[in-house]
Each structure stands twice: as structure tokens, then as C-alpha cells.
XYZ file of C-alpha atoms in Angstrom:
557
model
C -4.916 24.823 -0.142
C -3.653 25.853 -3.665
C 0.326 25.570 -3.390
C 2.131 26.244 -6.681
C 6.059 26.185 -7.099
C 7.782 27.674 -9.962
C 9.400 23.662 -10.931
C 29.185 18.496 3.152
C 31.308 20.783 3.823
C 30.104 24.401 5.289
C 32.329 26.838 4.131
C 32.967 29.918 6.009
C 30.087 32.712 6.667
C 30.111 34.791 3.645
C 32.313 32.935 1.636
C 32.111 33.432 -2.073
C 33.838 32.016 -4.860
C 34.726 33.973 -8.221
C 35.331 31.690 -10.874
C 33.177 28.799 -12.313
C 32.658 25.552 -11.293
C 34.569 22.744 -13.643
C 33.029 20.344 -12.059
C 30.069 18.981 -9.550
C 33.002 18.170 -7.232
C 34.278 21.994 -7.643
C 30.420 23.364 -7.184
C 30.435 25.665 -4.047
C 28.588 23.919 -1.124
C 27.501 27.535 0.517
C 24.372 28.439 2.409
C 22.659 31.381 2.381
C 23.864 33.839 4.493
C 21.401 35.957 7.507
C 22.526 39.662 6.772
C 19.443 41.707 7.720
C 19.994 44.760 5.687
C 20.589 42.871 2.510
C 17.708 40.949 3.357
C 15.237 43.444 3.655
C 16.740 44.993 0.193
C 16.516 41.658 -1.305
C 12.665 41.564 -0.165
C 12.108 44.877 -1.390
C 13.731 44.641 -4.812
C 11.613 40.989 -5.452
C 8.272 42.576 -4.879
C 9.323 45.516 -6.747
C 10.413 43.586 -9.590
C 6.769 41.373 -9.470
C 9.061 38.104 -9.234
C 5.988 36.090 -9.104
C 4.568 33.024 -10.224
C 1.460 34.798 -12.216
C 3.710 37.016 -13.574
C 5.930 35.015 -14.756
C 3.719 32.896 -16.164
C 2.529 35.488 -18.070
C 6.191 35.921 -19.707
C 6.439 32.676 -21.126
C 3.013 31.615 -21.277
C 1.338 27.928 -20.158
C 3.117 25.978 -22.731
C 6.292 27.259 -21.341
C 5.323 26.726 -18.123
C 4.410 23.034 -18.238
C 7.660 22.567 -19.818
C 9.364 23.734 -17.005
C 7.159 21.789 -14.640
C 8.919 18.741 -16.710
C 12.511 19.991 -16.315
C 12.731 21.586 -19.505
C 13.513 24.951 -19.529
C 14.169 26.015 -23.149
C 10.488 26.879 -24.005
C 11.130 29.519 -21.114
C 14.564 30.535 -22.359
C 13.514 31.206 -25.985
C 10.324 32.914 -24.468
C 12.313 35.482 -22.718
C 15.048 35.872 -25.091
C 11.868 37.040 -27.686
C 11.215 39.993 -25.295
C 11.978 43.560 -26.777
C 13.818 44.624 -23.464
C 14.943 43.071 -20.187
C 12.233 42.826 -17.099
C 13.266 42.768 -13.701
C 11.398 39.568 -13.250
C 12.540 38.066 -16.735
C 15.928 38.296 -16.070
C 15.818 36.780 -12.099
C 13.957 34.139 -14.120
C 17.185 33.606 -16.559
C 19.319 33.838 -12.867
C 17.514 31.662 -10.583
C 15.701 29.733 -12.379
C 16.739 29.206 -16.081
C 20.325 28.422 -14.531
C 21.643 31.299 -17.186
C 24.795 33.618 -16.366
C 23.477 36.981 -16.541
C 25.640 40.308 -17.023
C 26.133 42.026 -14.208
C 24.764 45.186 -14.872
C 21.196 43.246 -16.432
C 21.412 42.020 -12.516
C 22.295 45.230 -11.112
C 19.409 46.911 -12.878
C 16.983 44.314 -11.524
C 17.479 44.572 -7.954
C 18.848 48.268 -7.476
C 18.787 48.120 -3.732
C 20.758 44.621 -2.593
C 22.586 45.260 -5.970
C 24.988 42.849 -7.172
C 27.072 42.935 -3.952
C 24.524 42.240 -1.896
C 23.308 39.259 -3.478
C 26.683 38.053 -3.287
C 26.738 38.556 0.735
C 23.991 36.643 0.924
C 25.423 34.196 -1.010
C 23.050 33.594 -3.554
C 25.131 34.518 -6.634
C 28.877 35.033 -7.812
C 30.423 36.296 -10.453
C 31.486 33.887 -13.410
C 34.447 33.042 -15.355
C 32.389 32.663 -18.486
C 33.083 35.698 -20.927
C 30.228 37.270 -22.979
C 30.199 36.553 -26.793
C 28.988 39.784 -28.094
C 31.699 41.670 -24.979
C 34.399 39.553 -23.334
C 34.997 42.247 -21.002
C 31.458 42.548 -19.673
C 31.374 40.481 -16.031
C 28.533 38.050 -15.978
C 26.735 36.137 -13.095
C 25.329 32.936 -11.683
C 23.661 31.272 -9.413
C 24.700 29.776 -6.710
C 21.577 28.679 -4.735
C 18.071 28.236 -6.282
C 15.469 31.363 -5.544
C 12.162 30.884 -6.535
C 8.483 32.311 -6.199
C 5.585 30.247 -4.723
C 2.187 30.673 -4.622
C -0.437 29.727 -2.005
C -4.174 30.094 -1.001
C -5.725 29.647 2.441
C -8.316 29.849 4.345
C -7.379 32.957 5.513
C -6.278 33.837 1.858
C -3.732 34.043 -0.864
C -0.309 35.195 -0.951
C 3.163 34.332 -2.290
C 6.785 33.751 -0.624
C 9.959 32.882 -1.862
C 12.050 30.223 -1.772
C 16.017 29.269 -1.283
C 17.188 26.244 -1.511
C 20.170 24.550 -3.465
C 20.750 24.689 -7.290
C 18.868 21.791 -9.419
C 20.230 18.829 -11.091
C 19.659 20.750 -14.418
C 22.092 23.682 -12.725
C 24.754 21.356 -11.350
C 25.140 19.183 -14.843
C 24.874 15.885 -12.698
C 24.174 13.430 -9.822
C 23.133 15.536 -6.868
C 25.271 16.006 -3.788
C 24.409 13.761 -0.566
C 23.487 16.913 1.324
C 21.667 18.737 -1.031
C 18.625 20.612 0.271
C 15.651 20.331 -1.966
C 13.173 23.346 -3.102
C 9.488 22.649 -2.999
C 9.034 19.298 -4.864
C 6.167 17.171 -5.663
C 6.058 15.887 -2.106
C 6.158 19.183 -0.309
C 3.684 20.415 -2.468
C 1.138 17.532 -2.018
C 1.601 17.611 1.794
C 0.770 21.582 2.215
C -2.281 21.131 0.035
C -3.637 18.308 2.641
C -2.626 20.144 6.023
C -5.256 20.864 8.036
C -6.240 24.768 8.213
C -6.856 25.210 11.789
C -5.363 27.218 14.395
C -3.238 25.729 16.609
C -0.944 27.360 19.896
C 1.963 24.428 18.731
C 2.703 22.691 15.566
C 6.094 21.004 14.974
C 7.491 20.571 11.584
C 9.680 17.828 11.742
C 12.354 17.463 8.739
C 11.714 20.684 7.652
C 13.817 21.089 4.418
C 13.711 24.385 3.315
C 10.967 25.185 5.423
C 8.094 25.376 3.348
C 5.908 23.328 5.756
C 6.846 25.651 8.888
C 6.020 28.840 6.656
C 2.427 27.603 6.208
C 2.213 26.848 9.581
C 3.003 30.184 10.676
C -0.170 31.211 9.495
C -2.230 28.868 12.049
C 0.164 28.686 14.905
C 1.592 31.078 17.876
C 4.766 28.771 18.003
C 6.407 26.369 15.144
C 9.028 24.384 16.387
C 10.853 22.830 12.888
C 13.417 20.354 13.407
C 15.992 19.042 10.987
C 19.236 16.624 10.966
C 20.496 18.220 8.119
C 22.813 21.992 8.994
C 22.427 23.108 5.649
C 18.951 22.221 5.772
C 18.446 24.266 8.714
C 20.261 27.671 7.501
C 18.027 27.655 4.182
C 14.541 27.358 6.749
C 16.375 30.409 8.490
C 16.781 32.338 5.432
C 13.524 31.985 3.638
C 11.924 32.180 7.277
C 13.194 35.635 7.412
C 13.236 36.915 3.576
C 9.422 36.478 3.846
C 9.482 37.940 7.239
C 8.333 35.099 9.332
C 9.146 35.263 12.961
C 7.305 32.904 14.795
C 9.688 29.476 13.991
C 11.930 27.817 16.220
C 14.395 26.176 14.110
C 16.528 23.096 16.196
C 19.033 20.762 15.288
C 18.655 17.091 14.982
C 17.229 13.652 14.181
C 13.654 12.977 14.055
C 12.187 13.701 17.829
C 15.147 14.242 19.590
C 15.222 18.214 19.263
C 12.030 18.116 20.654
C 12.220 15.577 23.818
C 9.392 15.961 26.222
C 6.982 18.488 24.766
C 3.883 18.124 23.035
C 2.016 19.156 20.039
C -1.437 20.728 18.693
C -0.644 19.377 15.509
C 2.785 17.694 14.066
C 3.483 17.771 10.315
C 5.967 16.233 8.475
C 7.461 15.313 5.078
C 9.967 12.417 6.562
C 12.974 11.103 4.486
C 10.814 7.968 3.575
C 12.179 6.662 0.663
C 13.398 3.161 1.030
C 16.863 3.120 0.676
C 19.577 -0.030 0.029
C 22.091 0.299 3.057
C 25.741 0.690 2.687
C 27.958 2.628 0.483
C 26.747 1.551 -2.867
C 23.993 3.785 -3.023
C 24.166 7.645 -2.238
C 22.180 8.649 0.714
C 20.412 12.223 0.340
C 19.561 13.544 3.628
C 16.414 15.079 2.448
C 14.580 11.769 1.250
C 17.023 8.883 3.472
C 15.929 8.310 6.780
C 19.065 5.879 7.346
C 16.617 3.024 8.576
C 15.632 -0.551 6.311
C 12.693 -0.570 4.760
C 9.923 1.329 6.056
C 11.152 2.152 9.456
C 11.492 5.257 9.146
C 7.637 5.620 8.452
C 6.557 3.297 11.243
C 9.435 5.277 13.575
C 7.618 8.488 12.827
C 4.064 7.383 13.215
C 5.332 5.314 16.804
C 6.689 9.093 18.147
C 3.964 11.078 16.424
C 2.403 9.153 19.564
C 4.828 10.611 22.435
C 4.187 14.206 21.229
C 0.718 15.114 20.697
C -1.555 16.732 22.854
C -4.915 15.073 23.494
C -7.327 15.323 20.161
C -3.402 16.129 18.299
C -3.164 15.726 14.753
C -0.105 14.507 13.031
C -0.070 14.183 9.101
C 3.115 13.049 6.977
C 3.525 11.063 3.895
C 5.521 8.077 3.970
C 5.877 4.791 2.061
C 5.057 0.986 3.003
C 6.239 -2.410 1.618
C 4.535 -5.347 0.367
C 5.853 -8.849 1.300
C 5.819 -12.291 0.986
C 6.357 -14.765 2.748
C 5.065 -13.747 6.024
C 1.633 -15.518 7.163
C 1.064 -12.529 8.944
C -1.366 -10.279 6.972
C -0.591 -7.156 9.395
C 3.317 -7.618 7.497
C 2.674 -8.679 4.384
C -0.053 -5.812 3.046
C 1.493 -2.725 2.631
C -1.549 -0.644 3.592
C -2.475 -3.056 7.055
C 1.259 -2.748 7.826
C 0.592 0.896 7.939
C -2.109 1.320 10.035
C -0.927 -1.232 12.315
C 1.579 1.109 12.972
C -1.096 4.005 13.893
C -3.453 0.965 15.860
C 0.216 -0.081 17.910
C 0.633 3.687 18.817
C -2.801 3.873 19.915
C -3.222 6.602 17.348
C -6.978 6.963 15.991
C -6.068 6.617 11.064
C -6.889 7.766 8.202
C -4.615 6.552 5.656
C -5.069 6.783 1.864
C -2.751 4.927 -0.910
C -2.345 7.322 -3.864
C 0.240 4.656 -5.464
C 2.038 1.444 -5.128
C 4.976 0.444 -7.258
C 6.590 -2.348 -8.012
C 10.788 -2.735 -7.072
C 11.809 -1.741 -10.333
C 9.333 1.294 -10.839
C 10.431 2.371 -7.528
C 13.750 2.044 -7.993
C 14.489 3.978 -10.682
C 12.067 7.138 -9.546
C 14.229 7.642 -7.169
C 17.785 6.945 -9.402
C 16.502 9.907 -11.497
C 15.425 11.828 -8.326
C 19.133 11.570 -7.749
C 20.115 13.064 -11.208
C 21.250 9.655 -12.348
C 19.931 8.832 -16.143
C 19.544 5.217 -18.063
C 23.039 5.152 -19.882
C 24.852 6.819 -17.198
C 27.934 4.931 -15.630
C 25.954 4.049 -12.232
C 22.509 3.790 -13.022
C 22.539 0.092 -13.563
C 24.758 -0.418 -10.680
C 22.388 1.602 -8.342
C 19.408 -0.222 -9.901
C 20.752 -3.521 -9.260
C 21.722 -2.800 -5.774
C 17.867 -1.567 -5.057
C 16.250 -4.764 -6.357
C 18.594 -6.959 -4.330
C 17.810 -5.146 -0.990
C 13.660 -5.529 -1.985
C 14.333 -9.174 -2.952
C 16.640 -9.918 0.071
C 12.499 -8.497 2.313
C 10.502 -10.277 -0.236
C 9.025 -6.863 -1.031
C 6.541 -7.058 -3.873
C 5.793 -3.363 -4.101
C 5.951 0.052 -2.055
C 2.585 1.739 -1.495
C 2.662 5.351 -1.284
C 0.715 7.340 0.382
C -0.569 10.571 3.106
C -1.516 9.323 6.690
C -3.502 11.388 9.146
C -3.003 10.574 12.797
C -4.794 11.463 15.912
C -4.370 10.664 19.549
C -7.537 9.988 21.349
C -8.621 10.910 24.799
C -7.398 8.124 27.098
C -5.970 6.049 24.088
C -9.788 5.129 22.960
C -11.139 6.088 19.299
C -13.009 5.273 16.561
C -11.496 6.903 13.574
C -9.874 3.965 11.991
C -9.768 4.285 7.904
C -7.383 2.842 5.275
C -8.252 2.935 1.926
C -6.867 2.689 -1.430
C -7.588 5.552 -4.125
C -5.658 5.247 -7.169
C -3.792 8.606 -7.869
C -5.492 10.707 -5.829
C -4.223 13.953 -6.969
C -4.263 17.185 -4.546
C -6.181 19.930 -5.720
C -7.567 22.788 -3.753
C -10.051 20.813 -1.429
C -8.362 18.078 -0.143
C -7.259 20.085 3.340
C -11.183 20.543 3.466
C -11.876 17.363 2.724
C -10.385 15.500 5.452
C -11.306 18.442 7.918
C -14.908 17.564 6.878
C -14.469 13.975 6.907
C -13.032 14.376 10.625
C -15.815 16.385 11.930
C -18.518 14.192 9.909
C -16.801 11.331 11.733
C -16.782 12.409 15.042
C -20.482 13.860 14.653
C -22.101 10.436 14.181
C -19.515 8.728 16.186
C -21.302 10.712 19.048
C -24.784 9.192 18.304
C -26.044 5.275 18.190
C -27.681 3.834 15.195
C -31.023 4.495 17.025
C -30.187 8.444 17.779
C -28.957 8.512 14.238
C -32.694 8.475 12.905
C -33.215 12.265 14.282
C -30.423 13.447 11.789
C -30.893 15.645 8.954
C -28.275 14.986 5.964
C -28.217 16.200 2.533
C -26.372 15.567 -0.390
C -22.929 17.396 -1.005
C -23.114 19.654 -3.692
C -20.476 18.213 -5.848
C -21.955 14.851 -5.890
C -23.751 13.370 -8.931
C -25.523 9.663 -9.948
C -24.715 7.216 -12.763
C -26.792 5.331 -13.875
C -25.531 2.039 -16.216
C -28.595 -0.147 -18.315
C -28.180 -3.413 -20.429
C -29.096 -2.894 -23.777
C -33.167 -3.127 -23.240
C -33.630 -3.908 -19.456
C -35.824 -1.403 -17.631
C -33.946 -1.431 -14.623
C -30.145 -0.216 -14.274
C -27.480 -2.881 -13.685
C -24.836 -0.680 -12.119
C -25.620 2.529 -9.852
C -22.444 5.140 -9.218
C -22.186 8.166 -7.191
C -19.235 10.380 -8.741
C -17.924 13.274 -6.515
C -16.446 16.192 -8.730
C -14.129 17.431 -5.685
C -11.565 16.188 -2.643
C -11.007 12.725 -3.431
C -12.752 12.468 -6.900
C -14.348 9.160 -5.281
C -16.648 6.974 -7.267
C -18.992 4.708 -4.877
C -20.747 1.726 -6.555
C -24.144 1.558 -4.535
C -27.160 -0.550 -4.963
C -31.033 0.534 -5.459
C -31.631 1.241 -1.571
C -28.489 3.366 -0.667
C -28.791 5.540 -4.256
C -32.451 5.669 -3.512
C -31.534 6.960 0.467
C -28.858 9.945 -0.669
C -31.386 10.481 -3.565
C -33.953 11.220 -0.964
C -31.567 13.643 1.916
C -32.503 16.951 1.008
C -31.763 18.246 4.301
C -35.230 18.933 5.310
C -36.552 14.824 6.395
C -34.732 12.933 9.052
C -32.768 10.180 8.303
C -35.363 7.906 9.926
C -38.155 9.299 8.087
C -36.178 8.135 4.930
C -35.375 4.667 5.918
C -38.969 4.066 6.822
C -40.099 5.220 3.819
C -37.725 3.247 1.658
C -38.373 -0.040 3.822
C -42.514 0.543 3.021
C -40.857 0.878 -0.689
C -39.036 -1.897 -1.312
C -40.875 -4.138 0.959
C -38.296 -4.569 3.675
C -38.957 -4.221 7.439
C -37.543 -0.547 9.039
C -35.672 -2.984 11.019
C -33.657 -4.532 8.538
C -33.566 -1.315 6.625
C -31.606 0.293 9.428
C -29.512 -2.346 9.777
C -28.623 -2.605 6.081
C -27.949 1.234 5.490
C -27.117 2.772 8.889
C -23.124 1.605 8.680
C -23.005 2.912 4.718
C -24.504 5.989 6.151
C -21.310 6.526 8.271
C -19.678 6.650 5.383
C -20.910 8.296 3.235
C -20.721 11.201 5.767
C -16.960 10.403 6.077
C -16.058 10.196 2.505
C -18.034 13.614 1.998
C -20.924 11.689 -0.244
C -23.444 13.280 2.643
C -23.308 16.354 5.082
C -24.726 16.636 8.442
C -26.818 19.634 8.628
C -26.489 21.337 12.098
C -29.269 21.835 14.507
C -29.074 25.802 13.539
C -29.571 24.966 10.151
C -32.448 22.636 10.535
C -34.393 25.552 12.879
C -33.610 27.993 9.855
């Protein structure tokens, strides 16, 4: 899946507030309002007005664009500002996401139908204190909630949606507040482009945020059920549920598993609060990345009732983070990655986990100061910084592994599926949802057979897969063999003579055990001890998507 984002208190229903904030303290904490008429004007005024991510790419052009990807938005404001006339879409760019004030009648004109009133019942925008340079009597606008267009592509196609959620640190001038609700981030973006693309009659999104998670699964499921602690959290999934006319999600109230006691699950997918947190009041806690737990409890507390609400052959799959210790003998709590999937194994859940990152304290620690709007040289950051180190020094936590972890129950608490493996900034593209769908059902197909009924199989090399081949300066024969894959994971295998020689040889038209003979008369090894040798790196290399299995239909063909 292709997934591209452009970059306390609950005040009364339809409040709105008509002068500018002096401060973050003064910033109104609204939420979006339901008001079906506006909303469908709102709808029909964005699509009318092409607020999309192509187009407005196309207004400020990929320079522009990559800026803004990096929180710098005055590429994008100079772009537009060149323009020889306002565009609908240009200036709900300047609006939403520019964090301009806007006259009021540049707004009016680019959403006729909700018009400037209606934008302010929904509680999106009010009407600012500021006065215009060139006209002090012209009334101008801002935001007051974040509005965005995404992109996405599917199996079952490509569309785009868009997305409320609360202003930006870049809008706010500051720290963020505890309960702010986050747009689509890095996180949200990397865990749509892994989910599985399958239908389903349940999935639960659990922590949904602003809903981004539940919206895709709306496309695969009869029912989503998306939880959330967090009220305002809930109200922006309501709103961009129903701006993009979604109508299939059950949104409930409260902590992790609790809204959803008792039922089960085709699939469960989640973004948890998983970021590792220093307990107390030193530290600010954001309810959309805090679970409230030490450590990496959160993680192992959402893996453990992944468990309790599956359906047999369920899928769960979440990102979450893991420590690294020392000090314990134990190497199921000191590695980061075993710690992890002894989770899954405790749970009797059938893994698949992959590290994309590990970090050490300090690394850590400040991603997540800025993620909170604080900078190096503001008042706090050292005082927030110190307070992380001395909660990973008081675990002896060496670093915090990051990663995505696919979970599955098994009939009767038996499986086989048991993977955790370490790829170094694996980035999601658009085939990484395949790529773990094939690498399930390439699993599951030789899981079925022995070693012996694995001989009858026909397998042929994916088509994204290429050799390397490495020589010594004169020496005839190579001294390092690689197979490179140029999608999913981008893995590169280091193989010897025999298994390059085997994938070499899997065309899809010879049986497996035609091949192994054949390279055992070869190399002068007994089929015996060929088998043995290359039968287990067969497995996988079907898993990790080196080899496919070509189906009985196929082979008659």
C-alpha cells in the first residue's frame, strides 16, 4: 500500500473563539464538530476545489514538497505567494496547512458552499485578531485544527481522504499539549503500508488516533471496531470517519482492550502509545505516543491481549518498541528482539517480527523531546533529557529496538511461524503489505509438506531477485556470492556455491528434487546430504520472498 500524507479541557459543542491566541496556554482546545449539512458542503467544496496531494504538489513543486516533509514550509509559502491569482486549493494550503491567516473572503471564495460560517461550526477555523497590512479592515482567518489531504493505493485501488486532527507544533509556536491528537505521522504511515490487504468480517483498531488505520480498514472489513482512551482522540476518528463518508466504524471509549471485553477479531491492528516514557511529572505525557506503563510494557501488554481477541488463524500487527539490558543472565530479557518475541511465544501467538532500528538512550531520548516540540536551547530540553537517561540507566537499558510485529494465533495454540530478524532501516514502500502476505502463505505452504514431500515442489525465482557475484583480484572462482532483492524488504542474502547454484537452477518447470540431485551429482555430494544441507535454506528463501511456490494449476499450464 502507497500511503502519502501532506507532512484537556473540551469546550462546549460548537464553541468558537474570535480573537487570537497569545499564547499555547490561550490556544483553543476544540474538536471538530459532527454537523451533517456542513459536512457534506465541506466534502463537496474539497473535491471541488482538487484539495489533493497531486495537486498540490503540482503548486509548489517536489523541492517544495520535501521541504515540507521536513517541517519547513517556506519553500511552499513563497511557491504560492508567486501564483498570478488565488486557487481554491492554494489558498486551503496557506489555511490548513501553511498555518497562514487568510482573508475571509480568499476563504469564502474557496469553499462557496460550507462558506466561512460553516467552517467555523465545524470548528475548524475562526476568525483572527491579526489585521491585514495592505487593509486593516479586511477580517482574516485561521486555523484552528489541522485539515489535510492523503493519498492511498490498494489492492482494490487508489483514492484519497482527508484528514483532521490538531494544529502542528509549527502552528502552535511551541511544546505540544498533553492531549494533542496527532495527524498521520511517520508511524501511521509505515503501519498502513504493512497491513495486510485481505478481507476480513472484524478488524479492531485499537488506539485509533485520528482514525487513519480504521479508514483503511473499512475497505476490507464489514465491521471496524476502533477504540481509544483519548475523547478528543475519538471525536477527530468521528469526524474524518464521516467527512470521507465512512460508515462502517464503531468508535468506543477506553484503554487498550477494555472497550472491547469478550469479543474477537479477524484481524487487530494497532499503532500503540509505545514510546518509553520516564514516569512522574517531570516529563509530559502525550496520550497519543504514552502508554502510562515502564519500559516496554505497553508493547508486551498489547501483544499478551492481541492473544484474548483473535479468532483462530487472527492476525494482529502493531509497531512497538523493545529494550536492551544488562545485567540480566537471562538472554530472553536482556536482547531487545528475544524479549519481543518471547512476548508473542508466552501468548502462544505464532511471529514475525522485524527490527527496522535500535537506538541508543540518548538518540532515543531526544527523538522523542523534539517529537514533543521541545528544541536543544530551549528551557526544558536538558531537563527532559536528563530525566530520560536516568529512567534507562535506573533498567540498565542499552538501547530501544524499533520495530513492526505480525502476530497470529494458531489453531489449538500450535504453530510454526516463528521469525525475528533484524533489517537495518527497512523502509516501507509499496510492497511490503504483499510481502509479508506472501511470506505467510509461502510459510504455511511448505509448513504443510515434510522435507521428503518437499522434493515434488516446483519453485522459481522471484522476479525482483538478482546475483552478485564478488572475485579476488585473479582467482577464478568468486569469494563472496549475494542474492539482492530490488522489492519488500530490499534483503541481501550471502549464500554459498550450492544454494546460489539451487535458486540459479528453479525455473519453475524441474522439481525441487530433481535440482538437488542434480547439484549433489555436481558437486560430488550424496542427494542425502544435499537435502539435508539445503532443504531448511529452502524454507526460507520461500519466506523471505527469494523463491515462489508455483501452484499445482500453474505447473499443469
Amino acid at each position: 500500500m502507497m500511503t502519502e500524507p501532506l507532512g484537556t479541557r473540551k469546550p462546549r459543542q460548537g464553541e468558537t473563539t474570535h480573537c487570537g491566541p497569545s499564547s499555547l496556554e490561550d490556544m483553543p482546545r476544540n474538536v471538530p464538530v459532527l454537523d451533517s449539512l456542513a459536512m457534506s458542503q465541506l466534502r463537496d467544496d474539497l473535491a471541488a476545489a482538487e484539495y489533493r496531494v497531486d495537486v498540490l504538489a503540482g503548486l509548489w513543486g517536489p523541492v517544495a514538497a520535501d521541504a515540507l516533509r521536513r517541517e519547513n514550509p517556506v519553500p511552499a509559502r513563497r511557491a504560492i505567494a508567486a501564483l498570478p491569482a488565488p486557487t481554491p486549493a492554494g489558498t486551503l494550503a496557506r489555511l490548513f496547512l501553511l498555518a497562514e491567516v487568510v482573508p475571509a473572503s480568499e476563504v469564502q471564495q474557496a469553499v462557496p458552499n460550507v462558506g466561512l460560517d460553516g467552517l467555523m461550526t465545524l470548528g475548524l477555523v475562526e476568525v483572527s485578531a491579526e489585521a491585514a497590512q495592505d487593509d486593516p479592515e479586511a477580517e482574516l482567518v485561521r486555523a484552528i485544527a489541522d485539515l489535510r489531504p492523503y493519498a492511498f493505493e490498494d489492492e482494490r485501488g487508489g483514492g484519497h481522504w482527508w484528514i483532521a486532527s490538531d494544529l502542528g507544533e509549527r502552528a502552535v509556536g511551541g511544546a505540544l499539549p498533553e492531549d494533542h491528537v496527532l495527524g498521520v505521522g511517520g508511524a501511521s504511515a509505515t503501519l498502513a503500508s504493512i497491513t495486510l490487504q485481505l478481507p476480513a468480517e472484524r478488524i479492531l483498531d485499537l488506539g485509533t488516533g485520528c482514525g487513519i488505520q480504521a479508514l483503511h480498514a473499512s475497505r476490507w472489513a464489514r465491521e471496524v471496531v476502533a477504540t481509544d482512551i483519548s475523547e478528543r482522540a475519538l471525536a477527530y476518528a468521528r469526524f474524518n470517519a464521516a467527512l470521507n463518508g465512512i460508515s462502517n466504524i464503531d468508535f468506543r471509549l477506553g484503554s487498550l482492550f477494555e472497550p472491547v471485553a469478550g469479543e474477537r477479531f479477524d484481524r487487530i491492528v494497532t499503532n500503540p502509545p509505545f514510546v518509553i516514557t520516564p514516569r512522574g511529572e517531570v516529563v509530559p505525557e502525550y496520550e497519543y505516543r504514552d502508554g502510562g506503563m515502564e519500559g516496554d510494557a505497553l508493547t508486551a501488554a498489547v501483544v499478551a491481549g492481541a492473544a484474548e481477541h483473535l479468532t483462530v488463524g487472527g492476525i494482529a500487527q502493531l509497531l512497538g518498541n523493545w529494550e536492551y539490558r544488562v545485567g540480566d543472565e537471562d538472554p530472553l530479557k536482556a536482547d531487545g528482539l528475544l524479549r519481543a518475541a518471547n512476548w508473542a511465544t508466552g501468548a502462544r501467538l505464532e511471529y514475525w517480527i522485524v527490527e527496522r532500528e535500535r537506538l541508543d538512550p540518548a538518540e532515543y531520548a531526544e527523538t522523542w523531546i523534539r517529537d514533543g516540540g521541545s528544541r536543544p536551547g530551549d528551557p526544558d530540553y536538558d531537563r527532559l533529557l536528563a530525566a530520560w537517561l536516568a529512567d534507562f540507566e535506573h533498567r540498565g537499558v542499552t538501547d530501544v529496538g524499533f520495530g513492526m510485529l505480525l502476530l497470529r494465533r494458531p489453531e489449538a495454540g500450535i504453530g510454526t511461524l516463528a521469525r525475528s530478524e533484524r533489517i537495518a532501516h527497512a523502509t516501507p514502500g509499496g510492497g511490503l503489505a504483499a510481502t509479508f502476505l506472501e511470506g505467510l502463505r509461502g510459510h504455511d505452504a511448505l509448513s504443510a509438506h515434510t522435507d521428503a514431500e518437499l522434493n515434488a515442489l516446483r519453485l522459481r525465482v522471484a522476479p525482483d531477485v538478482t546475483e552478485e557475484r564478488h572475485h579476488m583480484p585473479g582467482e577464478e572462482h568468486p569469494s563472496a556470492l549475494l542474492l539482492r532483492q530490488g522489492g519488500g524488504f530490499g534483503r541481501t542474502r550471502l549464500t554459498g556455491t550450492a544454494e546460489a547454484a539451487l535458486v540459479g537452477a528453479c525455473d519453475g518447470d524441474l522439481t525441487l528434487g530433481v535440482i538437488l540431485d542434480a547439484l549433489a551429482e555436481l558437486l560430488e555430494e550424496s542427494p542425502k546430504a544435499m537435502r539435508k544441507r539445503l532443504l531448511p535454506a529452502v524454507r526460507d528463501l520461500v519466506v523471505e520472498g527469494f523463491l515462489q511456490v508455483v501452484s499445482t494449476a500453474e505447473a499443469q499450464e
